[in-house]
Amino acid sequence: MSATATLLDAYCIRAATGTDAAVNEAVSALAAKIPLNSIGTTLQSFVSAVPQVVAAIDTARSDPDNLYITTSTEGDLANAVWPGNGSPGTVGSGQTQLLGVSVPVDRVQNVSLWDHDDVSSDDLLGSIRIEEAERGEGPIARLATSSVEGSLYYVTYRVD
């Protein structure tokens, strides 16, 4: 008989950044494309500070994630196991979202957290791997993270 994992909650340590990773990369690459020595120190100082400014703006905005959870590595709100009503839940940094959803575990089960976007493709916030061998160990917390999105979540679950 296969196991069942009950997803208890998701604690958001840090919500995804509000800036696009491609924009951050383009800004970071900007200094390599401008001959700063011939332009002057004012522009050089500005270009050097831009990545920190982007990070500060993003921190100040602290937009919550439009969270949904799938058991696959494909983001699609229609396939969400949580919240499962066709709309995402909202969670911000320092907040816990109660889940209370069960998923089957046949040896290993992937659980992925997503940020739903209306105007672009959804962003993967991180994934965890639940193993059938964890049955009976009680509540377990695993870190789900995305270096691209800058998100950090702990997902708590138990396997019965």
GROMACS .gro file of C-alpha atoms in nm:
model
  160
    1MET     CA    1   0.000   0.000   0.000
    2SER     CA    2   0.145   0.336  -0.101
    3ALA     CA    3   0.190   0.615   0.148
    4THR     CA    4   0.010   0.947   0.175
    5ALA     CA    5   0.182   1.275   0.254
    6THR     CA    6  -0.019   1.544   0.426
    7LEU     CA    7   0.113   1.890   0.347
    8LEU     CA    8   0.060   2.081   0.671
    9ASP     CA    9   0.183   2.432   0.598
   10ALA     CA   10   0.420   2.650   0.401
   11TYR     CA   11   0.620   2.912   0.590
   12CYS     CA   12   0.750   3.192   0.367
   13ILE     CA   13   1.090   3.309   0.486
   14ARG     CA   14   1.132   3.531   0.180
   15ALA     CA   15   0.881   3.590  -0.100
   16ALA     CA   16   1.002   3.596  -0.460
   17THR     CA   17   1.165   3.911  -0.585
   18GLY     CA   18   0.941   4.147  -0.779
   19THR     CA   19   1.205   4.214  -1.040
   20ASP     CA   20   1.261   3.992  -1.340
   21ALA     CA   21   1.581   3.784  -1.326
   22ALA     CA   22   1.655   3.874  -1.690
   23VAL     CA   23   1.635   4.244  -1.602
   24ASN     CA   24   1.873   4.190  -1.310
   25GLU     CA   25   2.117   4.006  -1.538
   26ALA     CA   26   2.096   4.278  -1.803
   27VAL     CA   27   2.162   4.549  -1.543
   28SER     CA   28   2.455   4.352  -1.401
   29ALA     CA   29   2.603   4.313  -1.750
   30LEU     CA   30   2.565   4.682  -1.827
   31ALA     CA   31   2.907   4.782  -1.687
   32ALA     CA   32   3.082   4.539  -1.922
   33LYS     CA   33   2.929   4.708  -2.227
   34ILE     CA   34   3.009   5.072  -2.147
   35PRO     CA   35   3.365   5.212  -2.158
   36LEU     CA   36   3.335   5.372  -1.815
   37ASN     CA   37   3.694   5.501  -1.800
   38SER     CA   38   3.625   5.735  -2.092
   39ILE     CA   39   3.288   5.854  -1.958
   40GLY     CA   40   3.370   5.955  -1.600
   41THR     CA   41   3.326   5.848  -1.242
   42THR     CA   42   2.968   5.974  -1.196
   43LEU     CA   43   2.825   5.726  -1.445
   44GLN     CA   44   3.064   5.458  -1.320
   45SER     CA   45   2.938   5.503  -0.963
   46PHE     CA   46   2.578   5.496  -1.084
   47VAL     CA   47   2.623   5.177  -1.289
   48SER     CA   48   2.806   5.007  -1.001
   49ALA     CA   49   2.521   5.090  -0.764
   50VAL     CA   50   2.232   4.981  -0.990
   51PRO     CA   51   2.220   4.615  -0.870
   52GLN     CA   52   2.198   4.734  -0.507
   53VAL     CA   53   1.926   4.983  -0.601
   54VAL     CA   54   1.724   4.709  -0.774
   55ALA     CA   55   1.756   4.491  -0.462
   56ALA     CA   56   1.652   4.781  -0.234
   57ILE     CA   57   1.347   4.860  -0.448
   58ASP     CA   58   1.249   4.495  -0.450
   59THR     CA   59   1.283   4.471  -0.070
   60ALA     CA   60   1.081   4.788  -0.018
   61ARG     CA   61   0.799   4.659  -0.240
   62SER     CA   62   0.779   4.321  -0.063
   63ASP     CA   63   0.499   4.198  -0.287
   64PRO     CA   64   0.341   3.873  -0.166
   65ASP     CA   65   0.357   3.556  -0.374
   66ASN     CA   66   0.043   3.429  -0.546
   67LEU     CA   67   0.111   3.078  -0.423
   68TYR     CA   68  -0.014   2.748  -0.557
   69ILE     CA   69   0.127   2.397  -0.528
   70THR     CA   70   0.160   2.116  -0.782
   71THR     CA   71   0.293   1.761  -0.770
   72SER     CA   72   0.479   1.808  -1.096
   73THR     CA   73   0.757   2.028  -1.225
   74GLU     CA   74   0.518   2.204  -1.463
   75GLY     CA   75   0.355   2.522  -1.342
   76ASP     CA   76  -0.014   2.530  -1.422
   77LEU     CA   77  -0.274   2.669  -1.184
   78ALA     CA   78  -0.531   2.429  -1.334
   79ASN     CA   79  -0.325   2.135  -1.199
   80ALA     CA   80  -0.279   2.276  -0.849
   81VAL     CA   81  -0.331   2.040  -0.557
   82TRP     CA   82  -0.351   2.349  -0.335
   83PRO     CA   83  -0.554   2.562  -0.308
   84GLY     CA   84  -0.729   2.369  -0.584
   85ASN     CA   85  -1.005   2.623  -0.648
   86GLY     CA   86  -0.856   2.780  -0.962
   87SER     CA   87  -0.714   3.077  -0.770
   88PRO     CA   88  -0.381   3.106  -0.590
   89GLY     CA   89  -0.339   3.185  -0.223
   90THR     CA   90  -0.147   3.491  -0.108
   91VAL     CA   91   0.154   3.468   0.122
   92GLY     CA   92   0.425   3.718   0.207
   93SER     CA   93   0.758   3.705   0.384
   94GLY     CA   94   0.722   3.593   0.745
   95GLN     CA   95   0.375   3.444   0.689
   96THR     CA   96   0.254   3.086   0.717
   97GLN     CA   97  -0.007   2.942   0.483
   98LEU     CA   98  -0.199   2.643   0.620
   99LEU     CA   99  -0.231   2.376   0.351
  100GLY     CA  100  -0.407   2.065   0.483
  101VAL     CA  101  -0.388   1.873   0.158
  102SER     CA  102  -0.290   1.508   0.104
  103VAL     CA  103  -0.098   1.364  -0.191
  104PRO     CA  104  -0.008   1.002  -0.270
  105VAL     CA  105   0.357   0.899  -0.238
  106ASP     CA  106   0.474   0.599  -0.435
  107ARG     CA  107   0.845   0.586  -0.346
  108VAL     CA  108   0.908   0.959  -0.417
  109GLN     CA  109   0.678   1.254  -0.474
  110ASN     CA  110   0.779   1.598  -0.600
  111VAL     CA  111   0.596   1.899  -0.457
  112SER     CA  112   0.653   2.234  -0.631
  113LEU     CA  113   0.558   2.582  -0.513
  114TRP     CA  114   0.465   2.837  -0.780
  115ASP     CA  115   0.396   3.209  -0.802
  116HIS     CA  116   0.104   3.271  -1.039
  117ASP     CA  117   0.151   3.558  -1.286
  118ASP     CA  118  -0.132   3.695  -1.498
  119VAL     CA  119   0.088   3.858  -1.762
  120SER     CA  120   0.380   3.613  -1.791
  121SER     CA  121   0.462   3.250  -1.722
  122ASP     CA  122   0.438   3.136  -1.361
  123ASP     CA  123   0.756   3.134  -1.152
  124LEU     CA  124   0.890   2.827  -0.973
  125LEU     CA  125   0.948   2.925  -0.609
  126GLY     CA  126   1.109   2.594  -0.517
  127SER     CA  127   1.044   2.222  -0.485
  128ILE     CA  128   1.077   1.953  -0.224
  129ARG     CA  129   1.106   1.578  -0.250
  130ILE     CA  130   0.891   1.362  -0.024
  131GLU     CA  131   0.993   0.999   0.020
  132GLU     CA  132   0.774   0.703   0.110
  133ALA     CA  133   1.054   0.590   0.347
  134GLU     CA  134   0.970   0.892   0.569
  135ARG     CA  135   0.645   0.722   0.673
  136GLY     CA  136   0.585   0.745   1.047
  137GLU     CA  137   0.867   0.994   1.116
  138GLY     CA  138   0.619   1.264   1.222
  139PRO     CA  139   0.623   1.621   1.094
  140ILE     CA  140   0.916   1.702   0.866
  141ALA     CA  141   1.013   2.049   0.737
  142ARG     CA  142   1.199   2.082   0.407
  143LEU     CA  143   1.337   2.393   0.245
  144ALA     CA  144   1.208   2.488  -0.100
  145THR     CA  145   1.412   2.762  -0.262
  146SER     CA  146   1.477   2.932  -0.592
  147SER     CA  147   1.798   3.124  -0.655
  148VAL     CA  148   1.641   3.278  -0.967
  149GLU     CA  149   1.335   3.410  -0.780
  150GLY     CA  150   1.510   3.468  -0.447
  151SER     CA  151   1.236   3.280  -0.261
  152LEU     CA  152   1.273   3.068   0.054
  153TYR     CA  153   0.995   2.850   0.195
  154TYR     CA  154   0.977   2.573   0.452
  155VAL     CA  155   0.709   2.314   0.371
  156THR     CA  156   0.599   2.101   0.665
  157TYR     CA  157   0.445   1.760   0.601
  158ARG     CA  158   0.407   1.411   0.741
  159VAL     CA  159   0.395   1.076   0.564
  160ASP     CA  160   0.143   0.815   0.679
   0.00000   0.00000   0.00000
